[in-house]
């Protein structure tokens, strides 16, 4: 959700002071790295699986339900929090040890928590949906009035539009539902950042030692394309059939603070894959400080350098606030728990859903593949250009399992072939290195294997279902509502999406 802030206006002095504070925070990170002040420095932490899952709310008619305050009151669980749109909530899953068979207990607890939350939401005549983009969202649902009540969100909305100076333009040409037909094109102007709220994701956290952060971040960047190809679940928005993982372009466009003139000048976008492999986490914090003006310049009286001199670990509040408004697909995270600082890689490319077992399979594949690549004798990122990794992400988001990805020593290859022949064995080795039990590895990696064999992701199933309904005579609106109703039934049944039939 991000740090809460009060509604307010920012002065020029606020912005100057915030920039100065972020600079001091960045210098503090450099000193902490040099002086070995991170708790995991030289001592790799126990692997922990942590995740956030964003959810949508619908009413009986499958329309977006603008009821997150009512639903959260009914759920009454601090693990569930508000999100940007009134049709969103989020569950934060406390980190668990990623060893032995404990991962299956996480699956069970997540399923139980979601079932309980759904029962309580249903008592208010609302329902939870775990899906990358809610297919029944229409343009009228992006009106400013539907931003959640938390002042942070309206303030962020105002700051983005103040920086941009004009309405947000969404312009996405999709993939035809039926081969040979003309593609849909979503082209519209929006006066709020609520299209960002349409992009509901699965966010995976991994705590790492500072000296291995760069390897983990580089590996996460290298595999982002294949993650998205295997897990696409966001094909529809505002009645249009768009990309297999439309979250990627929608989020990039909905949070873009640049008017066209700055885009033409090559100013970096706020939703950013990056532009180079890194050698240190400091590279990322320094880029954030150098390239991106503040959106929420809220300052404290803390002096992080003086705190270090006094032997204290600084909270680095301004750095964390600024870092939270630079939307990297793999984000560096600085955190302090019980007076000890640590670092995490936050993976943000995946959509939510379709089922709990699919979510767990996506997580296991990511963590296992990441570990396997970090442990490899020759780093994969030393064998491919950064631009190839960025192109993989957008190609996979657009074409899903039909895309061609670049992979070192292989060249251009379909994701199913890459996964089956190369990446599943690496993920298996990585999970084993983490200490994950063999039956757990088999349970989750078999789901990934099943998607690669059947070529069916959540997006493929959604698109096929809507195409079949339209062929039977349904309008697009009716087809989307009917498909979503079926999707929710199967989501609750819990079978992995590659086994779903039309």
Tab-separated table of C-alpha atoms in Angstrom:
chain	number	residue	atom	x	y	z
A	1	UNK	CA	0.000	0.000	0.000
A	2	UNK	CA	2.824	2.429	0.779
A	3	UNK	CA	3.426	4.880	3.600
A	4	UNK	CA	0.396	6.924	4.702
A	5	UNK	CA	0.642	10.694	4.301
A	6	UNK	CA	-1.734	13.533	5.130
A	7	UNK	CA	-3.465	15.557	2.450
A	8	UNK	CA	-1.465	18.734	1.845
A	9	UNK	CA	0.155	21.078	-0.658
A	10	UNK	CA	3.924	21.088	-1.191
A	11	UNK	CA	6.049	24.192	-1.385
A	12	UNK	CA	9.273	24.752	-3.294
A	13	UNK	CA	11.079	24.559	0.029
A	14	UNK	CA	9.486	21.159	0.726
A	15	UNK	CA	10.880	19.861	-2.551
A	16	UNK	CA	14.328	21.329	-1.985
A	17	UNK	CA	14.539	19.873	1.512
A	18	UNK	CA	13.251	16.485	0.373
A	19	UNK	CA	15.874	16.288	-2.393
A	20	UNK	CA	18.555	17.141	0.160
A	21	UNK	CA	17.260	14.503	2.576
A	22	UNK	CA	17.098	11.803	-0.113
A	23	UNK	CA	20.691	12.637	-1.013
A	24	UNK	CA	21.765	12.222	2.620
A	25	UNK	CA	19.847	8.956	2.838
A	26	UNK	CA	21.591	7.697	-0.294
A	27	UNK	CA	24.960	8.625	1.201
A	28	UNK	CA	23.944	6.773	4.371
A	29	UNK	CA	23.280	3.609	2.339
A	30	UNK	CA	26.757	3.869	0.814
A	31	UNK	CA	28.337	4.202	4.273
A	32	UNK	CA	26.311	1.302	5.656
A	33	UNK	CA	27.434	-0.914	2.794
A	34	UNK	CA	31.068	0.095	3.276
A	35	UNK	CA	30.929	-0.388	7.054
A	36	UNK	CA	29.037	-3.719	7.016
A	37	UNK	CA	26.042	-2.367	8.948
A	38	UNK	CA	23.355	-4.505	7.288
A	39	UNK	CA	22.364	-7.414	9.495
A	40	UNK	CA	22.810	-9.946	6.654
A	41	UNK	CA	26.141	-8.592	5.422
A	42	UNK	CA	28.566	-11.509	5.049
A	43	UNK	CA	25.892	-13.812	6.466
A	44	UNK	CA	23.203	-14.834	3.961
A	45	UNK	CA	19.776	-14.794	5.661
A	46	UNK	CA	17.469	-17.748	6.010
A	47	UNK	CA	15.372	-17.797	2.831
A	48	UNK	CA	11.934	-16.339	3.484
A	49	UNK	CA	8.965	-16.337	1.118
A	50	UNK	CA	6.971	-13.126	1.422
A	51	UNK	CA	4.192	-11.944	-0.845
A	52	UNK	CA	1.458	-9.396	-1.391
A	53	UNK	CA	-1.630	-10.307	-3.419
A	54	UNK	CA	-3.898	-7.585	-4.779
A	55	UNK	CA	-7.583	-8.457	-5.195
A	56	UNK	CA	-10.601	-7.039	-7.001
A	57	UNK	CA	-14.148	-6.675	-5.697
A	58	UNK	CA	-17.285	-7.425	-7.724
A	59	UNK	CA	-21.028	-7.413	-7.098
A	60	UNK	CA	-23.528	-10.136	-8.040
A	61	UNK	CA	-23.692	-8.878	-11.628
A	62	UNK	CA	-19.872	-9.180	-11.963
A	63	UNK	CA	-19.479	-5.397	-12.091
A	64	UNK	CA	-16.732	-3.689	-10.078
A	65	UNK	CA	-17.885	-3.094	-6.505
A	66	UNK	CA	-16.727	0.273	-5.109
A	67	UNK	CA	-16.858	-1.099	-1.596
A	68	UNK	CA	-13.367	-1.684	-0.223
A	69	UNK	CA	-14.059	0.225	3.016
A	70	UNK	CA	-17.179	-1.877	3.672
A	71	UNK	CA	-15.419	-5.127	2.780
A	72	UNK	CA	-12.354	-4.384	4.917
A	73	UNK	CA	-14.588	-3.588	7.874
A	74	UNK	CA	-16.329	-6.934	7.420
A	75	UNK	CA	-13.075	-8.873	7.006
A	76	UNK	CA	-11.580	-7.187	10.107
A	77	UNK	CA	-8.104	-8.626	9.555
A	78	UNK	CA	-4.989	-6.404	9.627
A	79	UNK	CA	-3.420	-8.554	6.884
A	80	UNK	CA	-5.960	-7.010	4.489
A	81	UNK	CA	-5.478	-3.379	3.504
A	82	UNK	CA	-6.852	-0.750	1.211
A	83	UNK	CA	-5.516	-0.139	-2.300
A	84	UNK	CA	-5.717	2.697	-4.825
A	85	UNK	CA	-9.183	1.964	-6.233
A	86	UNK	CA	-12.346	1.440	-4.217
A	87	UNK	CA	-12.681	-1.852	-6.108
A	88	UNK	CA	-9.315	-3.118	-4.724
A	89	UNK	CA	-7.944	-4.591	-1.527
A	90	UNK	CA	-4.623	-6.285	-0.773
A	91	UNK	CA	-3.532	-9.160	1.437
A	92	UNK	CA	-0.037	-9.070	2.911
A	93	UNK	CA	1.300	-12.553	3.589
A	94	UNK	CA	3.780	-12.616	6.456
A	95	UNK	CA	7.173	-14.053	5.426
A	96	UNK	CA	7.637	-17.777	5.999
A	97	UNK	CA	10.805	-19.901	5.942
A	98	UNK	CA	11.291	-21.248	2.424
A	99	UNK	CA	12.516	-24.670	3.494
A	100	UNK	CA	11.266	-28.221	3.920
A	101	UNK	CA	7.546	-28.715	3.433
A	102	UNK	CA	6.561	-25.442	5.090
A	103	UNK	CA	5.697	-23.868	1.747
A	104	UNK	CA	2.612	-26.084	1.532
A	105	UNK	CA	1.466	-24.756	4.913
A	106	UNK	CA	1.689	-21.262	3.397
A	107	UNK	CA	-0.539	-22.414	0.551
A	108	UNK	CA	-3.081	-23.776	3.035
A	109	UNK	CA	-3.059	-20.661	5.200
A	110	UNK	CA	-3.406	-18.379	2.170
A	111	UNK	CA	-6.344	-20.418	0.872
A	112	UNK	CA	-8.006	-20.434	4.324
A	113	UNK	CA	-7.500	-16.694	4.713
A	114	UNK	CA	-8.968	-15.941	1.286
A	115	UNK	CA	-11.923	-18.253	1.881
A	116	UNK	CA	-12.682	-16.562	5.192
A	117	UNK	CA	-12.324	-13.119	3.637
A	118	UNK	CA	-14.635	-14.120	0.777
A	119	UNK	CA	-17.280	-15.361	3.223
A	120	UNK	CA	-17.182	-12.079	5.124
A	121	UNK	CA	-17.187	-10.026	1.915
A	122	UNK	CA	-20.181	-12.033	0.678
A	123	UNK	CA	-22.083	-10.996	3.818
A	124	UNK	CA	-21.899	-7.445	2.412
A	125	UNK	CA	-23.011	-8.673	-1.039
A	126	UNK	CA	-19.513	-8.305	-2.481
A	127	UNK	CA	-17.044	-10.902	-3.735
A	128	UNK	CA	-13.262	-11.218	-4.080
A	129	UNK	CA	-11.586	-11.948	-7.415
A	130	UNK	CA	-7.923	-12.881	-7.808
A	131	UNK	CA	-7.220	-11.826	-11.382
A	132	UNK	CA	-4.652	-9.649	-13.147
A	133	UNK	CA	-7.186	-7.155	-14.543
A	134	UNK	CA	-10.891	-7.142	-13.842
A	135	UNK	CA	-12.455	-7.703	-17.307
A	136	UNK	CA	-15.681	-5.858	-16.467
A	137	UNK	CA	-13.934	-2.566	-15.657
A	138	UNK	CA	-15.161	0.185	-17.968
A	139	UNK	CA	-13.920	3.708	-18.525
A	140	UNK	CA	-16.528	5.193	-16.162
A	141	UNK	CA	-14.919	3.241	-13.323
A	142	UNK	CA	-11.780	5.378	-13.670
A	143	UNK	CA	-13.480	8.582	-12.499
A	144	UNK	CA	-11.693	10.410	-9.683
A	145	UNK	CA	-14.575	9.731	-7.266
A	146	UNK	CA	-13.600	6.047	-7.136
A	147	UNK	CA	-10.148	6.638	-5.631
A	148	UNK	CA	-9.920	5.103	-2.152
A	149	UNK	CA	-10.436	7.368	0.846
A	150	UNK	CA	-6.807	7.130	2.070
A	151	UNK	CA	-5.380	10.674	1.554
A	152	UNK	CA	-2.153	9.226	0.125
A	153	UNK	CA	-3.926	8.142	-3.051
A	154	UNK	CA	-5.591	11.443	-3.875
A	155	UNK	CA	-2.353	13.266	-3.083
A	156	UNK	CA	-0.414	10.937	-5.373
A	157	UNK	CA	-3.034	11.479	-8.076
A	158	UNK	CA	-2.722	15.267	-7.783
A	159	UNK	CA	1.066	15.173	-7.839
A	160	UNK	CA	1.239	12.972	-10.946
A	161	UNK	CA	-1.141	15.253	-12.834
A	162	UNK	CA	0.691	18.357	-11.630
A	163	UNK	CA	3.941	16.900	-12.992
A	164	UNK	CA	2.318	15.792	-16.244
A	165	UNK	CA	0.212	18.899	-16.855
A	166	UNK	CA	-2.398	17.083	-18.952
A	167	UNK	CA	-4.689	14.050	-18.966
A	168	UNK	CA	-3.238	10.559	-19.112
A	169	UNK	CA	-3.412	8.899	-22.516
A	170	UNK	CA	-3.963	5.159	-22.797
A	171	UNK	CA	-3.157	3.826	-26.255
A	172	UNK	CA	-2.813	0.042	-26.603
A	173	UNK	CA	-3.413	-2.084	-29.689
A	174	UNK	CA	-4.368	-5.611	-28.752
A	175	UNK	CA	-4.069	-9.116	-30.151
A	176	UNK	CA	-7.092	-10.361	-32.178
A	177	UNK	CA	-9.244	-12.834	-30.259
A	178	UNK	CA	-9.796	-14.689	-33.526
A	179	UNK	CA	-6.824	-14.991	-35.912
A	180	UNK	CA	-7.277	-12.874	-39.008
A	181	UNK	CA	-9.671	-10.394	-37.413
A	182	UNK	CA	-8.758	-6.790	-36.772
A	183	UNK	CA	-7.281	-6.179	-33.310
A	184	UNK	CA	-9.043	-4.048	-30.718
A	185	UNK	CA	-7.466	-0.723	-29.856
A	186	UNK	CA	-7.980	1.041	-26.543
A	187	UNK	CA	-7.330	4.736	-27.050
A	188	UNK	CA	-8.671	7.146	-24.462
A	189	UNK	CA	-7.887	10.051	-22.162
A	190	UNK	CA	-8.238	9.629	-18.404
A	191	UNK	CA	-8.286	12.363	-15.739
A	192	UNK	CA	-7.183	10.131	-12.844
A	193	UNK	CA	-4.537	7.477	-12.195
A	194	UNK	CA	-7.212	4.846	-11.542
A	195	UNK	CA	-6.222	2.694	-14.552
A	196	UNK	CA	-3.223	1.863	-12.347
A	197	UNK	CA	-5.701	0.291	-9.904
A	198	UNK	CA	-6.854	-2.049	-12.667
A	199	UNK	CA	-3.410	-3.677	-12.533
A	200	UNK	CA	-3.668	-6.177	-9.674
A	201	UNK	CA	-0.481	-8.081	-9.046
A	202	UNK	CA	1.355	-10.730	-7.098
A	203	UNK	CA	4.419	-9.135	-5.487
A	204	UNK	CA	7.179	-11.479	-4.305
A	205	UNK	CA	9.813	-10.459	-1.766
A	206	UNK	CA	13.175	-12.081	-1.112
A	207	UNK	CA	15.539	-10.881	1.607
A	208	UNK	CA	19.152	-11.073	0.459
A	209	UNK	CA	22.621	-10.273	1.734
A	210	UNK	CA	23.882	-6.877	0.458
A	211	UNK	CA	26.864	-8.417	-1.354
A	212	UNK	CA	24.572	-10.677	-3.400
A	213	UNK	CA	21.817	-8.137	-4.046
A	214	UNK	CA	23.086	-7.215	-7.522
A	215	UNK	CA	23.194	-10.860	-8.615
A	216	UNK	CA	19.627	-11.439	-7.423
A	217	UNK	CA	18.315	-8.246	-9.041
A	218	UNK	CA	20.078	-8.953	-12.333
A	219	UNK	CA	18.732	-12.511	-12.372
A	220	UNK	CA	15.205	-11.261	-11.622
A	221	UNK	CA	15.453	-8.840	-14.529
A	222	UNK	CA	16.720	-11.577	-16.857
A	223	UNK	CA	13.749	-13.880	-16.144
A	224	UNK	CA	10.958	-11.268	-16.075
A	225	UNK	CA	9.922	-12.044	-19.653
A	226	UNK	CA	9.525	-15.767	-19.118
A	227	UNK	CA	7.650	-15.158	-15.843
A	228	UNK	CA	5.104	-13.005	-17.677
A	229	UNK	CA	4.758	-15.386	-20.642
A	230	UNK	CA	3.965	-18.271	-18.268
A	231	UNK	CA	1.595	-16.377	-15.992
A	232	UNK	CA	-0.357	-13.929	-18.179
A	233	UNK	CA	-3.800	-13.266	-16.674
A	234	UNK	CA	-4.787	-9.754	-17.814
A	235	UNK	CA	-6.175	-9.755	-21.375
A	236	UNK	CA	-9.170	-7.375	-21.107
A	237	UNK	CA	-9.774	-3.772	-20.100
A	238	UNK	CA	-12.639	-1.384	-20.844
A	239	UNK	CA	-14.285	-3.919	-23.163
A	240	UNK	CA	-11.171	-4.353	-25.304
A	241	UNK	CA	-9.088	-7.478	-25.909
A	242	UNK	CA	-5.564	-6.181	-25.391
A	243	UNK	CA	-2.304	-7.965	-24.531
A	244	UNK	CA	-1.989	-11.282	-22.724
A	245	UNK	CA	-0.548	-9.352	-19.774
A	246	UNK	CA	-2.071	-5.913	-20.264
A	247	UNK	CA	-1.008	-4.842	-16.774
A	248	UNK	CA	2.424	-4.062	-18.168
A	249	UNK	CA	1.471	-1.349	-20.735
A	250	UNK	CA	-1.492	-0.066	-18.704
A	251	UNK	CA	0.624	0.484	-15.595
A	252	UNK	CA	3.394	2.085	-17.640
A	253	UNK	CA	0.995	4.530	-19.267
A	254	UNK	CA	-1.278	5.194	-16.283
A	255	UNK	CA	1.593	6.325	-14.033
A	256	UNK	CA	3.570	8.260	-16.620
A	257	UNK	CA	4.388	11.737	-15.324
A	258	UNK	CA	5.861	12.811	-18.685
A	259	UNK	CA	3.999	14.838	-21.300
A	260	UNK	CA	4.815	13.939	-24.891
A	261	UNK	CA	7.571	16.540	-25.135
A	262	UNK	CA	9.545	14.926	-22.294
A	263	UNK	CA	8.982	11.486	-23.802
A	264	UNK	CA	10.424	12.800	-27.060
A	265	UNK	CA	13.468	14.083	-25.161
A	266	UNK	CA	14.153	10.626	-23.717
A	267	UNK	CA	13.284	11.467	-20.105
A	268	UNK	CA	13.046	8.221	-18.165
A	269	UNK	CA	9.561	6.896	-17.321
A	270	UNK	CA	8.467	6.456	-13.726
A	271	UNK	CA	7.425	2.846	-14.389
A	272	UNK	CA	10.790	1.524	-15.364
A	273	UNK	CA	12.516	-1.709	-16.229
A	274	UNK	CA	15.882	0.035	-15.962
A	275	UNK	CA	18.685	0.480	-18.474
A	276	UNK	CA	21.663	-1.595	-17.289
A	277	UNK	CA	22.838	-4.511	-15.217
A	278	UNK	CA	24.022	-3.378	-11.778
A	279	UNK	CA	26.994	-4.166	-9.548
A	280	UNK	CA	25.521	-2.919	-6.258
A	281	UNK	CA	22.151	-1.944	-4.787
A	282	UNK	CA	23.554	1.562	-4.434
A	283	UNK	CA	23.334	1.837	-8.243
A	284	UNK	CA	19.528	1.693	-8.053
A	285	UNK	CA	19.075	4.126	-5.178
A	286	UNK	CA	21.477	6.541	-6.851
A	287	UNK	CA	19.526	6.332	-10.143
A	288	UNK	CA	16.267	6.998	-8.296
A	289	UNK	CA	17.812	10.072	-6.673
A	290	UNK	CA	19.423	11.360	-9.854
A	291	UNK	CA	16.645	10.835	-12.401
A	292	UNK	CA	13.293	11.202	-10.658
A	293	UNK	CA	11.813	14.300	-8.986
A	294	UNK	CA	9.821	13.772	-5.811
A	295	UNK	CA	6.125	12.985	-6.026
A	296	UNK	CA	5.455	12.998	-2.270
A	297	UNK	CA	8.148	15.260	-0.761
A	298	UNK	CA	7.290	14.647	2.898
A	299	UNK	CA	10.324	15.165	5.146
A	300	UNK	CA	11.294	14.298	8.700
A	301	UNK	CA	13.769	15.952	11.065
A	302	UNK	CA	15.996	12.868	10.968
A	303	UNK	CA	19.643	13.250	10.009
A	304	UNK	CA	20.636	9.767	8.792
A	305	UNK	CA	24.355	10.566	8.746
A	306	UNK	CA	24.265	11.871	12.320
A	307	UNK	CA	22.338	8.747	13.338
A	308	UNK	CA	25.074	6.572	11.863
A	309	UNK	CA	27.722	8.586	13.703
A	310	UNK	CA	25.793	7.968	16.927
A	311	UNK	CA	25.763	4.210	16.275
A	312	UNK	CA	22.077	4.047	15.324
A	313	UNK	CA	20.505	2.451	12.248
A	314	UNK	CA	18.541	5.119	10.316
A	315	UNK	CA	15.021	4.559	9.045
A	316	UNK	CA	15.840	6.484	5.814
A	317	UNK	CA	12.226	7.616	5.629
A	318	UNK	CA	12.667	9.948	2.659
A	319	UNK	CA	14.603	7.382	0.635
A	320	UNK	CA	11.897	4.789	1.242
A	321	UNK	CA	9.136	7.250	0.351
A	322	UNK	CA	10.912	8.206	-2.869
A	323	UNK	CA	11.735	4.580	-3.702
A	324	UNK	CA	8.032	3.734	-3.364
A	325	UNK	CA	7.119	6.211	-6.113
A	326	UNK	CA	9.632	4.895	-8.660
A	327	UNK	CA	7.844	1.847	-10.039
A	328	UNK	CA	10.559	-0.557	-11.062
A	329	UNK	CA	9.369	-3.990	-12.168
A	330	UNK	CA	12.015	-5.388	-9.815
A	331	UNK	CA	12.302	-2.929	-6.958
A	332	UNK	CA	15.042	-2.595	-4.326
A	333	UNK	CA	13.676	-2.415	-0.784
A	334	UNK	CA	15.445	-1.069	2.312
A	335	UNK	CA	13.763	-1.961	5.599
A	336	UNK	CA	14.499	-1.796	9.307
A	337	UNK	CA	13.076	-4.378	11.711
A	338	UNK	CA	13.918	-4.376	15.415
A	339	UNK	CA	16.678	-1.863	14.797
A	340	UNK	CA	18.375	-3.965	12.112
A	341	UNK	CA	18.566	-2.979	8.445
A	342	UNK	CA	18.129	-5.454	5.602
A	343	UNK	CA	17.585	-5.460	1.846
A	344	UNK	CA	14.972	-7.186	-0.299
A	345	UNK	CA	14.291	-7.701	-3.987
A	346	UNK	CA	10.604	-7.089	-4.731
A	347	UNK	CA	9.435	-8.805	-7.926
A	348	UNK	CA	6.410	-6.984	-9.368
A	349	UNK	CA	5.880	-8.368	-12.892
A	350	UNK	CA	3.320	-11.082	-12.085
A	351	UNK	CA	-0.472	-10.769	-12.130
A	352	UNK	CA	-2.667	-12.058	-9.328
A	353	UNK	CA	-4.385	-15.435	-9.708
A	354	UNK	CA	-5.961	-17.426	-11.153
A	355	UNK	CA	-5.924	-19.825	-8.146
A	356	UNK	CA	-3.946	-20.214	-4.951
A	357	UNK	CA	-1.990	-23.147	-6.376
A	358	UNK	CA	-1.160	-21.081	-9.476
A	359	UNK	CA	0.085	-18.254	-7.250
A	360	UNK	CA	2.250	-20.676	-5.286
A	361	UNK	CA	3.580	-22.247	-8.480
A	362	UNK	CA	4.493	-18.812	-9.848
A	363	UNK	CA	6.297	-18.044	-6.591
A	364	UNK	CA	8.147	-21.365	-6.466
A	365	UNK	CA	9.265	-21.072	-10.086
A	366	UNK	CA	10.526	-17.530	-9.495
A	367	UNK	CA	12.400	-18.300	-6.287
A	368	UNK	CA	13.859	-21.537	-7.604
A	369	UNK	CA	14.933	-20.120	-10.957
A	370	UNK	CA	16.380	-17.039	-9.272
A	371	UNK	CA	18.470	-19.143	-6.890
A	372	UNK	CA	19.580	-21.488	-9.661
A	373	UNK	CA	20.765	-18.612	-11.850
A	374	UNK	CA	22.520	-16.810	-8.985
A	375	UNK	CA	24.374	-20.031	-8.127
A	376	UNK	CA	25.319	-20.740	-11.766
A	377	UNK	CA	28.984	-20.808	-12.700
A	378	UNK	CA	28.494	-18.150	-15.376
A	379	UNK	CA	25.836	-15.499	-14.741
A	380	UNK	CA	23.106	-15.393	-17.371
A	381	UNK	CA	23.186	-11.585	-17.329
A	382	UNK	CA	26.791	-11.660	-18.486
A	383	UNK	CA	25.642	-13.490	-21.631
A	384	UNK	CA	22.778	-11.267	-22.795
A	385	UNK	CA	22.263	-7.561	-23.274
A	386	UNK	CA	20.068	-5.615	-20.892
A	387	UNK	CA	17.985	-4.472	-23.871
A	388	UNK	CA	17.238	-8.125	-24.693
A	389	UNK	CA	15.847	-8.654	-21.186
A	390	UNK	CA	13.664	-5.539	-21.520
A	391	UNK	CA	12.429	-6.646	-24.941
A	392	UNK	CA	11.612	-10.098	-23.541
A	393	UNK	CA	9.330	-8.514	-20.911
A	394	UNK	CA	7.266	-6.513	-23.388
A	395	UNK	CA	7.178	-9.235	-26.041
A	396	UNK	CA	5.934	-11.746	-23.461
A	397	UNK	CA	3.346	-9.317	-22.115
A	398	UNK	CA	1.971	-8.781	-25.601
A	399	UNK	CA	2.020	-12.271	-27.099
A	400	UNK	CA	2.068	-14.581	-24.079
A	401	UNK	CA	2.898	-18.186	-24.890
A	402	UNK	CA	3.068	-17.322	-28.594
A	403	UNK	CA	6.038	-14.995	-28.161
A	404	UNK	CA	9.679	-15.519	-29.005
A	405	UNK	CA	12.154	-14.843	-26.182
A	406	UNK	CA	15.896	-14.379	-26.407
A	407	UNK	CA	17.990	-16.657	-24.180
A	408	UNK	CA	21.782	-17.063	-24.119
A	409	UNK	CA	23.221	-20.054	-26.073
A	410	UNK	CA	19.717	-20.723	-27.437
A	411	UNK	CA	18.808	-17.576	-29.350
A	412	UNK	CA	15.141	-16.860	-30.019
A	413	UNK	CA	12.874	-19.519	-28.547
A	414	UNK	CA	9.242	-20.034	-27.530
A	415	UNK	CA	8.650	-19.849	-23.767
A	416	UNK	CA	7.275	-23.393	-23.552
A	417	UNK	CA	10.399	-24.864	-25.135
A	418	UNK	CA	12.674	-22.680	-23.012
A	419	UNK	CA	10.917	-23.700	-19.813
A	420	UNK	CA	10.694	-27.412	-20.540
A	421	UNK	CA	14.224	-27.849	-21.862
A	422	UNK	CA	16.240	-25.339	-19.868
A	423	UNK	CA	14.575	-23.527	-16.997
A	424	UNK	CA	12.588	-26.153	-15.071
A	425	UNK	CA	15.752	-28.133	-14.201
A	426	UNK	CA	17.419	-24.919	-13.001
A	427	UNK	CA	14.372	-24.038	-10.892
A	428	UNK	CA	14.376	-27.555	-9.451
A	429	UNK	CA	18.035	-27.205	-8.464
A	430	UNK	CA	17.399	-23.774	-6.972
A	431	UNK	CA	14.495	-24.965	-4.826
A	432	UNK	CA	16.563	-27.927	-3.665
A	433	UNK	CA	19.379	-25.522	-2.718
A	434	UNK	CA	16.876	-23.563	-0.641
A	435	UNK	CA	15.975	-26.790	1.161
A	436	UNK	CA	12.487	-27.156	-0.298
A	437	UNK	CA	11.223	-30.736	0.033
A	438	UNK	CA	11.087	-32.839	-3.144
A	439	UNK	CA	7.301	-33.384	-2.979
A	440	UNK	CA	6.788	-29.623	-2.670
A	441	UNK	CA	9.075	-28.994	-5.634
A	442	UNK	CA	7.140	-31.545	-7.657
A	443	UNK	CA	3.781	-30.080	-6.654
A	444	UNK	CA	4.503	-26.559	-7.853
A	445	UNK	CA	6.883	-27.110	-10.743
A	446	UNK	CA	4.440	-29.631	-12.228
A	447	UNK	CA	1.958	-26.742	-12.529
A	448	UNK	CA	4.526	-24.715	-14.485
A	449	UNK	CA	5.276	-27.775	-16.623
A	450	UNK	CA	1.548	-28.239	-17.238
A	451	UNK	CA	1.173	-24.691	-18.534
A	452	UNK	CA	4.165	-25.146	-20.833
A	453	UNK	CA	2.753	-28.413	-22.229
A	454	UNK	CA	-0.860	-27.245	-22.664
A	455	UNK	CA	0.089	-23.661	-23.612
A	456	UNK	CA	-2.775	-22.517	-21.362
A	457	UNK	CA	-2.400	-19.580	-18.989
A	458	UNK	CA	-5.143	-17.569	-17.317
A	459	UNK	CA	-5.060	-15.157	-20.233
A	460	UNK	CA	-5.354	-17.924	-22.831
A	461	UNK	CA	-8.361	-19.382	-21.009
A	462	UNK	CA	-10.070	-15.985	-20.631
A	463	UNK	CA	-9.575	-15.100	-24.290
A	464	UNK	CA	-10.787	-18.500	-25.502
A	465	UNK	CA	-13.850	-18.367	-23.276
A	466	UNK	CA	-14.862	-14.887	-24.461
A	467	UNK	CA	-14.245	-15.811	-28.111
A	468	UNK	CA	-16.473	-18.886	-27.732
A	469	UNK	CA	-19.247	-16.867	-26.092
A	470	UNK	CA	-19.112	-14.217	-28.809
A	471	UNK	CA	-19.225	-16.895	-31.490
A	472	UNK	CA	-22.377	-18.206	-29.772
A	473	UNK	CA	-23.977	-14.773	-30.114
A	474	UNK	CA	-23.091	-12.923	-26.898
A	475	UNK	CA	-22.143	-9.270	-26.993
A	476	UNK	CA	-18.689	-8.400	-25.655
A	477	UNK	CA	-20.192	-7.068	-22.405
A	478	UNK	CA	-22.256	-10.208	-21.812
A	479	UNK	CA	-19.352	-12.459	-22.793
A	480	UNK	CA	-17.010	-10.758	-20.335
A	481	UNK	CA	-19.496	-10.999	-17.452
A	482	UNK	CA	-20.224	-14.647	-18.229
A	483	UNK	CA	-16.552	-15.501	-18.507
A	484	UNK	CA	-15.803	-13.774	-15.197
A	485	UNK	CA	-18.575	-15.705	-13.455
A	486	UNK	CA	-17.081	-18.971	-14.723
A	487	UNK	CA	-13.599	-17.800	-13.756
A	488	UNK	CA	-14.687	-17.144	-10.165
A	489	UNK	CA	-16.265	-20.594	-9.865
A	490	UNK	CA	-13.038	-22.235	-11.062
A	491	UNK	CA	-10.942	-19.957	-8.852
A	492	UNK	CA	-12.831	-21.298	-5.836
A	493	UNK	CA	-12.603	-24.905	-7.079
A	494	UNK	CA	-8.841	-24.385	-6.913
A	495	UNK	CA	-7.583	-26.545	-9.808
A	496	UNK	CA	-4.590	-25.075	-11.626
A	497	UNK	CA	-5.525	-23.004	-14.661
A	498	UNK	CA	-3.815	-25.266	-17.194
A	499	UNK	CA	-6.453	-27.930	-16.406
A	500	UNK	CA	-9.445	-25.632	-16.996
A	501	UNK	CA	-11.749	-26.585	-19.860
A	502	UNK	CA	-14.002	-24.241	-21.803
